[in-house]
Every structure is written in C-alpha cells, then in structure tokens.
Coordinates of C-alpha atoms in Angstrom, one line a residue:
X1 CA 1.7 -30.3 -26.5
X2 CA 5.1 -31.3 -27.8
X3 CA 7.9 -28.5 -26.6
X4 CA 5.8 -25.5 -27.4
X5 CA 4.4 -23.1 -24.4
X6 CA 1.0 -23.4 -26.0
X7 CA -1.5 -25.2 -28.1
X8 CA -3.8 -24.2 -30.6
X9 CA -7.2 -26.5 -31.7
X10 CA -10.2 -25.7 -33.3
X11 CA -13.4 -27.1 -32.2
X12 CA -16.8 -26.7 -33.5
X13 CA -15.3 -23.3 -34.6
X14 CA -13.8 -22.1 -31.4
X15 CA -10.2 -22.0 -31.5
X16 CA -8.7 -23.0 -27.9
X17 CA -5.4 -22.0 -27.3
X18 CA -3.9 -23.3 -24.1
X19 CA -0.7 -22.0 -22.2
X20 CA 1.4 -24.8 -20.3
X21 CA 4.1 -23.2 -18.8
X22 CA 4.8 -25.3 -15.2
X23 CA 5.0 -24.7 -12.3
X24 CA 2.1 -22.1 -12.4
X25 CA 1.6 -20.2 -15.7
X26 CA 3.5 -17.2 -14.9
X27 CA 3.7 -14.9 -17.7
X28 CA 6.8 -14.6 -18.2
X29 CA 8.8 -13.8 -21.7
X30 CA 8.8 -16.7 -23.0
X31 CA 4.8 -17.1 -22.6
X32 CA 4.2 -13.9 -24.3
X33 CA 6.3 -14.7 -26.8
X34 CA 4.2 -18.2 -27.4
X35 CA 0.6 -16.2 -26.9
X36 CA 1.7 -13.8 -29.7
X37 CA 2.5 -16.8 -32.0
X38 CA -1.0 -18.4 -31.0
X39 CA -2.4 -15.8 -31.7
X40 CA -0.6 -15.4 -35.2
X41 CA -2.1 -18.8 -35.6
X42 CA -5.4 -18.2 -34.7
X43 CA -5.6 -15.1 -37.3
X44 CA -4.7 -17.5 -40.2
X45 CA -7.1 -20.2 -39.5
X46 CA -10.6 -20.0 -41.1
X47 CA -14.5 -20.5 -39.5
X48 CA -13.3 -19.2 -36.1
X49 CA -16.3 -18.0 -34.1
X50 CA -14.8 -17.4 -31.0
X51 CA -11.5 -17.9 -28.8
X52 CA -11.1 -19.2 -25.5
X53 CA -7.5 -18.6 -23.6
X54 CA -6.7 -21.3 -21.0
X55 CA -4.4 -23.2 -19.2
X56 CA -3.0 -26.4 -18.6
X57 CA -1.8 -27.5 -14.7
X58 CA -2.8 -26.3 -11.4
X59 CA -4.2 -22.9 -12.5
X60 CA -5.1 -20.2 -14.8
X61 CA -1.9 -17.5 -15.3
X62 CA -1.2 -16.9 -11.7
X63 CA 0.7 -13.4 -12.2
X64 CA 3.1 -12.1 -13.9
X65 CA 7.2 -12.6 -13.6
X66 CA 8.6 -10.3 -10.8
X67 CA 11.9 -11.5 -11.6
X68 CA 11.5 -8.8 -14.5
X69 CA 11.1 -6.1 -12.4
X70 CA 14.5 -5.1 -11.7
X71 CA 15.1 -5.4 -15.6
X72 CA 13.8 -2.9 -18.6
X73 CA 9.8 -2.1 -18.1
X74 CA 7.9 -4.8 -19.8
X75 CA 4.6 -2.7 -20.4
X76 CA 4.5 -2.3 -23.6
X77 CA 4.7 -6.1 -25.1
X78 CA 2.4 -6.4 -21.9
X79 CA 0.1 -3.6 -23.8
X80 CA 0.7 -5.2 -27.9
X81 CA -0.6 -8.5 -26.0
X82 CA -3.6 -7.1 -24.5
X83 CA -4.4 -4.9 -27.4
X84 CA -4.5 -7.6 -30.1
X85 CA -6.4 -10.5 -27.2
X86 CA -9.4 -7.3 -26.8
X87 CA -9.5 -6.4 -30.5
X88 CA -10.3 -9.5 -31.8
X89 CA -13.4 -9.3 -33.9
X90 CA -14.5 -12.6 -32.7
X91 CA -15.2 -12.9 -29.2
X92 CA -12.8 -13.8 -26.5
X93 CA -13.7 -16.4 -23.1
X94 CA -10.8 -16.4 -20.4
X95 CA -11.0 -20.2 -18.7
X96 CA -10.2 -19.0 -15.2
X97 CA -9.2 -21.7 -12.4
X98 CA -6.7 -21.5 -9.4
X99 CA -5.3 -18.4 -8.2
X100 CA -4.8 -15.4 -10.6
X101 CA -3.0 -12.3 -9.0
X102 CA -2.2 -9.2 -10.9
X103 CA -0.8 -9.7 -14.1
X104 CA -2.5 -13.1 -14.3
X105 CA -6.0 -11.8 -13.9
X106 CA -5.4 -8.7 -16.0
X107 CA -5.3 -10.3 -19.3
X108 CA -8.5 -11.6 -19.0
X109 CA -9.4 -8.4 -18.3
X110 CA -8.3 -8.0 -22.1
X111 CA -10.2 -10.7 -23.2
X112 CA -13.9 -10.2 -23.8
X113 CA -15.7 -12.9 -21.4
X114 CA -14.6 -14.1 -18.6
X115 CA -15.7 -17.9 -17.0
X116 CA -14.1 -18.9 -14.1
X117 CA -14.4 -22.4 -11.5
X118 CA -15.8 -22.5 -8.1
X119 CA -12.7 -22.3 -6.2
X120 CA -11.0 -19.7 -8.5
X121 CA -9.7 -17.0 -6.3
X122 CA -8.5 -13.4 -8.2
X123 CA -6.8 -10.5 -6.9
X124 CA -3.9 -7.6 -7.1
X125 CA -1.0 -8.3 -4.7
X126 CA 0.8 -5.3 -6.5
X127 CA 0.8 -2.8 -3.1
X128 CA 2.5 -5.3 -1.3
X129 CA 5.5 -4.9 -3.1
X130 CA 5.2 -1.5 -3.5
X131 CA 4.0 -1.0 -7.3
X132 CA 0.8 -1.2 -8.8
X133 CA -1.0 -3.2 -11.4
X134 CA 0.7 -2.4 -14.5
X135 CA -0.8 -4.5 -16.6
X136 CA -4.1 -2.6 -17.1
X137 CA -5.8 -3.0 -13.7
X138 CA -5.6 0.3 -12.7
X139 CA -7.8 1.2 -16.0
X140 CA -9.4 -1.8 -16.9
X141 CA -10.8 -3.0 -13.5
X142 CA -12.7 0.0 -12.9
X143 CA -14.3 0.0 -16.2
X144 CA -15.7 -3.2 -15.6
X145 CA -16.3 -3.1 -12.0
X146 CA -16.6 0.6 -11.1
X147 CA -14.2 2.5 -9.4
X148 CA -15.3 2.0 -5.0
X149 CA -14.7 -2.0 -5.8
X150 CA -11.4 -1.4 -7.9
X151 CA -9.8 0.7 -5.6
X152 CA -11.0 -1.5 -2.6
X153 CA -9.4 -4.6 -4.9
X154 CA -6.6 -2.7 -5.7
X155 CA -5.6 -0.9 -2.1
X156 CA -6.2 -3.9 0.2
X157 CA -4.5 -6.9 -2.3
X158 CA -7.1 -9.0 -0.4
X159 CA -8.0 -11.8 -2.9
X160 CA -12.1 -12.2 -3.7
X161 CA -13.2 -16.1 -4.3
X162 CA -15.3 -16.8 -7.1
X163 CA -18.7 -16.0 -6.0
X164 CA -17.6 -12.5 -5.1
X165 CA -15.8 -12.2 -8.0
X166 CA -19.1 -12.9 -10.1
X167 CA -21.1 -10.3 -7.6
X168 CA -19.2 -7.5 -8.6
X169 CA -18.6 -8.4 -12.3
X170 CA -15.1 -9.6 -12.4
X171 CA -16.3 -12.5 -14.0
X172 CA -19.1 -13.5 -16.5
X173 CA -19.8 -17.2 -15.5
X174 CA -19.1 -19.9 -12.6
X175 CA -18.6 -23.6 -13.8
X176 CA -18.6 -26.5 -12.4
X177 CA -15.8 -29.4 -13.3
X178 CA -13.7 -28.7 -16.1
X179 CA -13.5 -24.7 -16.9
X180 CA -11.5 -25.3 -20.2
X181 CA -14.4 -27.4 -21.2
X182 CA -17.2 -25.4 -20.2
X183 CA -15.4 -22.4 -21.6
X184 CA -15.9 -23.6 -25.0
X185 CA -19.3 -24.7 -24.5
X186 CA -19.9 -20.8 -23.1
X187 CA -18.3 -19.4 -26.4
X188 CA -20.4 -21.2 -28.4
X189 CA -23.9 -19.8 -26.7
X190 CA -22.5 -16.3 -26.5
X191 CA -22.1 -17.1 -30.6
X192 CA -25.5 -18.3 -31.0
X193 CA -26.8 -15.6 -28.6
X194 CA -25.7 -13.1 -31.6
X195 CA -22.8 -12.1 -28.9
X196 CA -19.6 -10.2 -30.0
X197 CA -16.8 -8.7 -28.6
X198 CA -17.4 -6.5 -25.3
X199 CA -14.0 -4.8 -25.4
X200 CA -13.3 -2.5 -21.7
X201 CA -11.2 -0.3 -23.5
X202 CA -15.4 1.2 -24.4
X203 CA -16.1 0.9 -21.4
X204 CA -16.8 4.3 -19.5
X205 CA -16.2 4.0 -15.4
X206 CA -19.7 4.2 -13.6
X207 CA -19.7 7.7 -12.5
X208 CA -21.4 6.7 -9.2
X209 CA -18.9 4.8 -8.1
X210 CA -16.3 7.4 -8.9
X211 CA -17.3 10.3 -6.5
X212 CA -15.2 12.5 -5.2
X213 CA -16.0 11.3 -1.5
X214 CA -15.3 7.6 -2.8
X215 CA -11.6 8.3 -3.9
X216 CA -10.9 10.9 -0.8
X217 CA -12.2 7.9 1.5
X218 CA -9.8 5.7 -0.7
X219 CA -7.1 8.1 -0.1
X220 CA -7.6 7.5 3.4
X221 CA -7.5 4.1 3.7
X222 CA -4.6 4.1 1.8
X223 CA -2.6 6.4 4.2
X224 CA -4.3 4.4 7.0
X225 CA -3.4 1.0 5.7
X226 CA 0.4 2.2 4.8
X227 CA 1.9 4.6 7.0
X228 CA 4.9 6.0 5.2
X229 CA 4.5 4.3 2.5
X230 CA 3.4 5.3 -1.3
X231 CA 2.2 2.6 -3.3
X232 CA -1.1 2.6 -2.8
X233 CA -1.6 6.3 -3.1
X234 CA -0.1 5.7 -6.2
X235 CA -2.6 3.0 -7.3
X236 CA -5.4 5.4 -6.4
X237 CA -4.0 8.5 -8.7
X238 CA -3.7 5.6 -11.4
X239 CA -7.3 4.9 -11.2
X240 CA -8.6 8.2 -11.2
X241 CA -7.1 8.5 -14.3
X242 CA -9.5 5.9 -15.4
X243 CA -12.3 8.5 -15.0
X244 CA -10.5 11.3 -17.2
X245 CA -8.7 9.9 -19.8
X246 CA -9.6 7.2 -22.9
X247 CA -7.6 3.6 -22.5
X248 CA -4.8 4.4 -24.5
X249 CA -3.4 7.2 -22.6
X250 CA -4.8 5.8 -19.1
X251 CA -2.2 3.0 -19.6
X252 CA 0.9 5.2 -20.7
X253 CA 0.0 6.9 -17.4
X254 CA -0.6 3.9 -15.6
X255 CA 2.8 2.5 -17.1
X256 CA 4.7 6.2 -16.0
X257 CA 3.4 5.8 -12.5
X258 CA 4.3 2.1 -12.3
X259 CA 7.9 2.4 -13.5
X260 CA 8.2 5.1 -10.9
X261 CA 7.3 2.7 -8.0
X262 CA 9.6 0.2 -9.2
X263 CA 12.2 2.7 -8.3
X264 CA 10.9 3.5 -4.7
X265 CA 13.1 2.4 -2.0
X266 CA 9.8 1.2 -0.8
X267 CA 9.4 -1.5 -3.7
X268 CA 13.2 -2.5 -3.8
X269 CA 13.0 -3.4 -0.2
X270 CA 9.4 -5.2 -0.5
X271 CA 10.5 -7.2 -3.8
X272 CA 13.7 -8.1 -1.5
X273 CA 11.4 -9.6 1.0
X274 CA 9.3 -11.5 -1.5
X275 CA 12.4 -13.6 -2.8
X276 CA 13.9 -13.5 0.8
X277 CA 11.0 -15.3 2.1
X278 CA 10.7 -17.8 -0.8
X279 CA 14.3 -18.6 -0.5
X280 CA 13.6 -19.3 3.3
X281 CA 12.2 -22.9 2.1
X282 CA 15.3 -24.2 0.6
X283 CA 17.5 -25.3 3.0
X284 CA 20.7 -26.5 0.9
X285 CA 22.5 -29.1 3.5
X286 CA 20.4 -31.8 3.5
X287 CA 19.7 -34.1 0.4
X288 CA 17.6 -32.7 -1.9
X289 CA 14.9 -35.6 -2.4
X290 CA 14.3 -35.6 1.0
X291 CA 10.7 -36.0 1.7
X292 CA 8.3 -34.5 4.9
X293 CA 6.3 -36.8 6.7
X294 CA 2.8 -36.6 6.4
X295 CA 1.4 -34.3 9.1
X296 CA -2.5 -35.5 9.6
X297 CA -2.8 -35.0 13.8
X298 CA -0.6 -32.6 15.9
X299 CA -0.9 -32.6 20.1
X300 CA 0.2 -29.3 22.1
X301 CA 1.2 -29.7 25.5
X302 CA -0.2 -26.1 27.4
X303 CA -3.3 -24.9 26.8
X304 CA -2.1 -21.3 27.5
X305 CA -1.9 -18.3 25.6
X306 CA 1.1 -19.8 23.2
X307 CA -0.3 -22.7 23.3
X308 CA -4.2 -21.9 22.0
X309 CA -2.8 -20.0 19.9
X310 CA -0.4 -22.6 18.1
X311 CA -3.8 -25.0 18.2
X312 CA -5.7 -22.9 16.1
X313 CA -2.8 -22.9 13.7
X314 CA -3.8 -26.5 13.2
X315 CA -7.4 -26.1 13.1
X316 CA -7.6 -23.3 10.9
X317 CA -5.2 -25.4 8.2
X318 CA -7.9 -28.7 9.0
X319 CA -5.4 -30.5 11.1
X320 CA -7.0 -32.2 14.3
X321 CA -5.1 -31.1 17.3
X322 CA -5.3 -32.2 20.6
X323 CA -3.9 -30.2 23.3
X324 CA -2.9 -31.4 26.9
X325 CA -2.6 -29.4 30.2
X326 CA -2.6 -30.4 33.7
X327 CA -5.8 -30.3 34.9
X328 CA -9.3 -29.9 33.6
X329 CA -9.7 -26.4 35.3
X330 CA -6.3 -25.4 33.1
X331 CA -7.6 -27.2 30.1
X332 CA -11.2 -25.4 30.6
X333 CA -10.0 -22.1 30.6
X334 CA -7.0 -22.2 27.6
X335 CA -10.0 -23.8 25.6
X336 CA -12.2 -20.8 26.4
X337 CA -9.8 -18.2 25.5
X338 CA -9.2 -20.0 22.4
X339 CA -12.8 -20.2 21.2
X340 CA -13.2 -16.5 21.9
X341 CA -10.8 -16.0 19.8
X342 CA -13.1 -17.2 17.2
X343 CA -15.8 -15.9 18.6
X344 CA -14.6 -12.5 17.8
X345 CA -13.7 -13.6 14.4
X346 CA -17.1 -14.1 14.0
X347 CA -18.3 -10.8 15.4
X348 CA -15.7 -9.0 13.0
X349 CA -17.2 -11.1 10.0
X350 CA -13.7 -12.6 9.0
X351 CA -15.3 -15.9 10.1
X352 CA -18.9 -17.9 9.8
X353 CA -20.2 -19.7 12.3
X354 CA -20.0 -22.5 10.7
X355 CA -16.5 -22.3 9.7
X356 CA -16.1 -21.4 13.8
X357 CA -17.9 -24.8 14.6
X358 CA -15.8 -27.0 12.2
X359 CA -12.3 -25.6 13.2
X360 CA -13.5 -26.0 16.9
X361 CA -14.6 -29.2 15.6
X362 CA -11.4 -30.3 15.5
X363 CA -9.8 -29.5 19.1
X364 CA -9.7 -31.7 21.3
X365 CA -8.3 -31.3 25.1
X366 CA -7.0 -34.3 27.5
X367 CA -5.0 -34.5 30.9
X368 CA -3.6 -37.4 29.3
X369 CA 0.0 -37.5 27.5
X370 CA -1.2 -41.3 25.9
X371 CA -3.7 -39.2 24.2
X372 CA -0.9 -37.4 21.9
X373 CA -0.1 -41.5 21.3
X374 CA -1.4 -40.6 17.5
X375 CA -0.2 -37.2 16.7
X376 CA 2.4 -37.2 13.8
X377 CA 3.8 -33.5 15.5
X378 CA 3.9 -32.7 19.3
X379 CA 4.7 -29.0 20.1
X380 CA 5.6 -28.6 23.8
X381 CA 3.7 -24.8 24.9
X382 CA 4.7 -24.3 28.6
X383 CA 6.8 -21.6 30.0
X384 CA 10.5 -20.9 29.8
X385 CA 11.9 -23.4 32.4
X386 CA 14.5 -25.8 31.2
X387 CA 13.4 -28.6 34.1
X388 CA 10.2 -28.5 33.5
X389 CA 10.3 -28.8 29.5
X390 CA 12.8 -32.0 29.7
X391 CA 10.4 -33.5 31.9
X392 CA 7.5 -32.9 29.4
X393 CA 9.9 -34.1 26.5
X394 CA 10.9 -37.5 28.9
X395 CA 7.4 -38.0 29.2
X396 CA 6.5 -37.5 25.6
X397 CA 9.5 -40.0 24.3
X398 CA 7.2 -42.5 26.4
X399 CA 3.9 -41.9 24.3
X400 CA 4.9 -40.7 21.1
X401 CA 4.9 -43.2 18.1
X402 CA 7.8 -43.7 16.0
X403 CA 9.0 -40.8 13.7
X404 CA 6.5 -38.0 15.4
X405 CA 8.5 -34.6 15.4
X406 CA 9.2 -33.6 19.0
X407 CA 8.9 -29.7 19.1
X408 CA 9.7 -27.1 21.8
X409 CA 8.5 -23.7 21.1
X410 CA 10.7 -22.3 23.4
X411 CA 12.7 -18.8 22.9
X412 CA 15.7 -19.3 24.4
X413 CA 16.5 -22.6 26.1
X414 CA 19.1 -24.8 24.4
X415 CA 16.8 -27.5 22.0
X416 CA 19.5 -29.6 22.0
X417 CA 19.4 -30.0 26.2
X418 CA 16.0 -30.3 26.1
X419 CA 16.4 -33.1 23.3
X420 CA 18.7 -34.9 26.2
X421 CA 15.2 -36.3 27.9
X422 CA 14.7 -38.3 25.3
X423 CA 16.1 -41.5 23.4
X424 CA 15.1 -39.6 20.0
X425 CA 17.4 -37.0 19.7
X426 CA 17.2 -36.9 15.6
X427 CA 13.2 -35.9 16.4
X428 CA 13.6 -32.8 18.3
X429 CA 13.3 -29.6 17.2
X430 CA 12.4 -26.1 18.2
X431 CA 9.3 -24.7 16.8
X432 CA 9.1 -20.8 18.0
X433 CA 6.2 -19.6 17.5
X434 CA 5.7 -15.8 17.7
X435 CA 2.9 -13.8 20.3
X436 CA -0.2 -14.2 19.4
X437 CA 0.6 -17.1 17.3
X438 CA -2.1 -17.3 15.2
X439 CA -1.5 -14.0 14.0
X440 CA 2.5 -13.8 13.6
X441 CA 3.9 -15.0 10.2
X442 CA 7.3 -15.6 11.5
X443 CA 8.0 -19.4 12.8
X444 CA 11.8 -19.7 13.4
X445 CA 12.8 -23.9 13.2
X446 CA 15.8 -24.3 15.8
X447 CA 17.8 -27.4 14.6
X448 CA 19.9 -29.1 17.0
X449 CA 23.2 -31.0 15.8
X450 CA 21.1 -34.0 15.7
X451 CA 17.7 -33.0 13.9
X452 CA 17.8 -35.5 10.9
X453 CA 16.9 -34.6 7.8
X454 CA 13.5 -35.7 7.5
X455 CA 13.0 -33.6 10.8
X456 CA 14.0 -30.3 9.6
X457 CA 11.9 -31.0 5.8
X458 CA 8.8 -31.6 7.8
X459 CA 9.0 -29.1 10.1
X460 CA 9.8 -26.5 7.1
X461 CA 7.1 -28.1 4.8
X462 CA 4.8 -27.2 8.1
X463 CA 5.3 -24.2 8.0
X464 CA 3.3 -23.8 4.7
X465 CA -0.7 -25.1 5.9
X466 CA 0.8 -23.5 8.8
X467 CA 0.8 -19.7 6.7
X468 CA 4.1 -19.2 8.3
X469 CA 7.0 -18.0 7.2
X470 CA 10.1 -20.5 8.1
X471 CA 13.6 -19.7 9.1
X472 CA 15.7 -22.2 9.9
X473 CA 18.6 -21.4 12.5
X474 CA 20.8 -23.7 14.8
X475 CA 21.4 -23.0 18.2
X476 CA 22.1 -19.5 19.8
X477 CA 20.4 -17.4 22.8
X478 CA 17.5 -16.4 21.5
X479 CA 17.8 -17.6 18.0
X480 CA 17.6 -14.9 15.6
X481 CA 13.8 -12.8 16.4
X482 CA 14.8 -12.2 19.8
X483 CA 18.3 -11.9 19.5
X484 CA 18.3 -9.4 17.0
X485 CA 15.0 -7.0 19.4
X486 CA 17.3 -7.2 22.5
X487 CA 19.5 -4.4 21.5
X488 CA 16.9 -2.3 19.8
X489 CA 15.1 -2.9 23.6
X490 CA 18.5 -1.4 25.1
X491 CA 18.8 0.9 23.6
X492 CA 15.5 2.2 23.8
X493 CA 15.9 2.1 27.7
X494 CA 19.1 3.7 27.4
X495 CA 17.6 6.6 25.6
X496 CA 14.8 6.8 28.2
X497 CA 17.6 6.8 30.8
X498 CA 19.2 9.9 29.3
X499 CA 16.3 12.4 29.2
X500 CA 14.2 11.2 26.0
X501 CA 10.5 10.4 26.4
X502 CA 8.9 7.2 25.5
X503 CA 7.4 8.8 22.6
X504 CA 10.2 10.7 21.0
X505 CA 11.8 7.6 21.1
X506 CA 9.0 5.6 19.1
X507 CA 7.9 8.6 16.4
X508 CA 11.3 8.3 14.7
X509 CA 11.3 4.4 14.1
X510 CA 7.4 4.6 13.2
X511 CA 8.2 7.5 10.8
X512 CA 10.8 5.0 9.7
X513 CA 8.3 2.0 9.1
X514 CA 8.4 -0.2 12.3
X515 CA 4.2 -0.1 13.3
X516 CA 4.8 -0.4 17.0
X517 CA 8.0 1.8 17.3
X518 CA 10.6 0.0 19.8

C-alpha cells in the first residue's frame, strides 16, 4: 500500500478502497484526509458500479480520535465526509470486522450497505466520557434502527455482537472468512439485484418506536443510570431531534449539543480518566522490550470470598485455575458460593448456561499445594495475617516451577516480608484485588525492591484478560485504594461524632458523584 493511508482498486467494477492506518484504524486527521482523496479517486475512475470501504489490520475503524476533543470541533469535515460516502450515486458496502465504537461505526452509517464478520462487535461508548455520538449517531441510528433500540444503544454504551447487530438492522449481512472479500462479492449482487443507493439521510424514524412513553422511559434510565450526570440526557434530546427535523439540521443540532458536552466538567474529568487508565500500562523503569510470560494456568490458595472471586477472574478470561484450601469441607463450600455466582448470572440473563458450564469447566479445587506444580501464576487469597501468608509463600517456593509469578493479594502487609519465605524474591508480587473481585475494575500490582522486570510486565499485561485496570505502586500501608479511603472513613466518623447523621453525611458526596457516599 506504499506510504499512503489508503488504497484504491477496481475489481470487476467495484472500486475497493482500503484504510491502513495501524494500530486500529482510528479516524483520525490524517485518515480523513486520505478517505477524501480516495474518494477524489474513485469519482475520476470510469465503470464503477459500486464501492466498498474497508480496512486492513485487526479491525474495521474502531472510533474516532479523542485526542481531538480538547482541540477545535471536528464535525464538520466529519459531516463533508459522511455527506459525499451517502451521496454517492453508486452504492456503497461498509466491510465491518473487529470492534467499531462511535465514530468508527458511524461512517458506515453513511455508507449505503453494511456487511459485517461473525465476531464483529459495534457500539457508542460516547456517554462514558460524557459526550455523545457526534458523528451522526444520534440521527442516523434511529433512522435505520428506530428510536427504543438507538436510544438503548446510545444510553447504555453496551456493545451488540454481530448477530444482534443484524436483528435490529445495524447491519445488512453476516460473512464468514474474509469480510473485505465477501464485501465485494455483496456489492456486486446488490448491482445485479437492480440495487442502488439506500441513503439514511431518507430515512424517516419509525414512529412506533418514537413514542412519547419510549423517550420519557429513556429519560429515566438515563437519570437512573447517571446520577448527576448529563450526557446521556443529552444524547436523548439529540435523538429526538431525529423525529422533528430533516438530516441536515438534526446534525448541526446534534454537533451544538455535542460541543456543549465537550465542555462539561463531566466530560473533562471522564476524558481525564480514559488516558489516565491507558497510561496506567506503561510503566517507564524497566526496559522497554521486556516481554510477559505466557499465563495459560493460574492456582489460588483460599477458596473464600476473595479468593472465588479472583478464580472466576481466570475462568471468565478461559484460563484454568485451580484453587487450593485446607480441607474439602472449605474447598466445598468456597466452590459453591462461586458457582452461585454464576448461577445468578444465569438467572439475570447476562450468562448461558452453557457459557456457565464451560467457565466452571475450568475450576478445579485440591487440598494439595503440588497441585499448583503447573500454574504459570499463584495468587495467595487467605486473610490478613503476616505468619500465616509467609508460611503459604514457604510452602509455595517448594511446589512452584521455575519463573511462576508468586502473588499476595494482600491490602496491607509488607510484600516484600512476605517475599522473605521464599528463595525467589524477584517472583513476588502483590496482586490486590478489590471486594467482590470479579466485579471491581481496579487491581493495584505492589512491587517489592526485588520484583524483576519480567514480574512486574506479566503481572501488568494480566491485568488485561483479567478486564482490570492496573496500577502499579511500591510499598506503603495500604498501597494507594485503601490509603487514600482511610481518611474519607475518619472523617466520616468524625462528622458522626459531632452531631451529623449517617445520611447527611452520604447525600452531599452522592450529590457530588461517589455511588455509595462514604
């Protein structure tokens, strides 16, 4: 593809043109910049019949660049883009594969057809940050889809898989194997079907699915989802606007309301977050090409509530775990609790019971420390009780092969004492894990003085099939979740001490944005 962004071919009279922009097709200047002058090309060729828009790499354009937010508003090349992609007089196939979020699914909501693979996953992450889709998807999804699924798309940024994605219209086609390839192959029936450009910007919102109960319930969740916050109350005004007004002025009012968010305290702090937590990967004092060891089995010694919880951390990322406790009664019961946890999963429909069957699948309990012989990461589970965790750690330096990561998932004990039990020292690490752990994003990696480097990139490398979010910190009484709660906790009793209730202590810091108060 030489040093361009993109390509342009012309086969059997559809012209391809394919965006490779590593790592993940983000659309970011410099792509619109080459999808303008692939399109410039495109308009000059002659015998095109059709168009396809794909991707080279690991997926389709997974969003657009947030970098830009803090910078001048980008809508309107975003809108030129769109607008010359869905008036094309030739029609237009979007080669969907990966994960496409927000500004990344949005152009194909420009295009005319949309084809996507199996595993392609879609959705608007926009609310998160405290914006909404500005890209169109506040007035192009609910053409296509109708308003109840938009908003539901839209309000909870939960991401829809392929199948769902072709169930509610999102998408045209599922293929199997190569998308870009079957994409042309679909543009080229749709031409012999007599098939031309279905443009949204037509399209008139379904008025069924645009009651007045469906956006007051939408309202609702919105205020229910995110307590002081505005973004998704936002993103529903947007999309009623959908209903009222043609394309054209939807999207100035779409771009007005967006530009506004981007302004909100709310989205300045959530934007913060996002590129706090990416930056939480990098850690900048060991070498840079230093690799993780492969993590295939993991062991957990206590099968109790930290413990089960950590386990089906493992299973749900397709890791076998085996998990040790003292006796079969305490091994029994920790099990039990853990697979009610997926049991209820499965009564709340976030889980099948098949899914339930294969993650138990792959949980194993012994009595036995030369069980974890295998395990490539040991996490040590058992209460706060410096004696009793060096003599786990003694007993696992025994069992454990060469090069496993020796974790303790304690909250405040000194790692490095606890490392003292063993003749590894440069293999011990603190894991914490946070109540209930298979919820909690946060997964704070203690390093001791002697954590090597390998150590501390596998254990932060973990954290990713993991779906935590790492921070590494070295060694202080209670590291940095719990040291930082202990004096919002004092002070809370302190205020109780002095006169103020419980609850007028909590309503301020929920008003705030803290969920649980103090």
């Amino acid at each position: 593809m030489s040093n361009k962004i993109y390509d342009v071919k012309l086969q059997d009279g559809v012209a391809v043109v394919t965006v490779d922009a590593p790592p993940v097709n983000t659309i970011t200047a410099a792509v619109r910049s080459g999808l303008e002058a692939a399109l410039d090309e495109v308009e000059k060729l002659s015998g095109v019949k059709a168009i396809v828009l794909a991707c080279k790499g690991s997926t389709f354009f997974s969003g657009a660049d947030i970098g830009e937010f803090s910078g001048p508003p980008k809508e309107a090349e975003y809108r030129h883009l769109f607008a010359r992609l869905e008036n094309q007089n030739v029609p237009v196939v979007a080669a969907l594969f990966g994960t496409s979020l927000g500004g990344g699914y949005e152009i194909t909501l420009a295009c005319h057809y949309r084809i996507a693979n199996s595993r392609t996953r879609i959705g608007f992450p926009e609310v998160n940050l405290g914006i909404i889709p500005g890209a169109g998807g506040t007035q192009r999804l609910p053409r296509l889809i109708g308003a109840e699924k938009a908003l539901d798309m839209i309000i909870s940024t939960k991401m829809v898989d392929a199948k769902t994605a072709l169930e509610y219209g999102a998408i045209d086609k599922i293929a199997d194997g190569d998308v870009n390839a079957a994409a042309v192959e679909y543009a080229k029936e749709l031409v012999a079907a007599g098939k031309g450009p279905r443009r949204t910007s037509e399209m008139k919102v379904a008025p069924e699915t645009a009651t007045p109960e469906i956006f007051a319930a939408a309202e609702a969740t919105a205020k229910k989802l995110y307590p002081n916050r505005i973004a998704a109350q936002t993103a529903v005004k947007s999309i009623r606007t959908a209903t009222e007004k043609p394309l054209n002025e939807g999207l100035l009012v779409e771009e007005k309301l967006g530009n506004e968010s981007k302004l909100t305290p709310e989205s300045k702090g959530a934007i913060h977050v996002f590129f706090a937590e990416r930056a939480t990967r990098k850690v900048t004092d060991i070498p840079a090409d230093t690799k993780p060891r492969v993590i295939a089995k993991a062991g957990i010694v206590g099968a109790g509530t930290m413990g089960g919880g950590i386990a089906i951390c493992f299973a749900n990322a397709g890791i076998p775990v085996t998990v040790l406790d003292t006796s079969d009664e305490a091994l029994k019961r920790g099990l039990s609790v853990l697979e009610g946890t997926y049991d209820s999963m499965v009564k709340r429909g976030r889980l099948s019971p098949e899914d339930k069957a294969k993650r138990m699948g792959l949980i194993k309990g012994t009595t036995n420390y030369a069980d974890l012989s295998e395990a490539d990461v040991i996490i040590e589970a058992v209460f706060e009780n410096m004696e009793l965790k060096q003599k786990i750690f003694a007993e696992l330096d025994k069992v454990a092969k060469p090069g496993c990561v020796l974790a303790t998932n304690t909250s405040t004990l000194d790692v490095e004492k606890i490392g003292e039990a063993t003749k590894r020292p440069q293999d011990v690490i603190g894991l914490h894990f946070f109540s209930p752990a298979n919820v909690m994003p946060l997964l704070e990696i203690v390093r001791t003085p002697h954590s090597s480097a390998e150590t501390i990139r596998t254990s932060v490398e973990l954290a990713k099939p993991l779906k935590k979010t790492p921070v590494l910190v070295k060694i202080c009484y209670g590291f940095v979740g719990n040291r930082m709660m202990e004096p919002y906790g004092r002070e809370a009793e302190r205020m109780v001490m002095e006169g103020a209730t419980p609850r007028e202590v909590d309503t301020p810091m929920e008003k705030w944005g803290m969920a649980m108060g103090l």
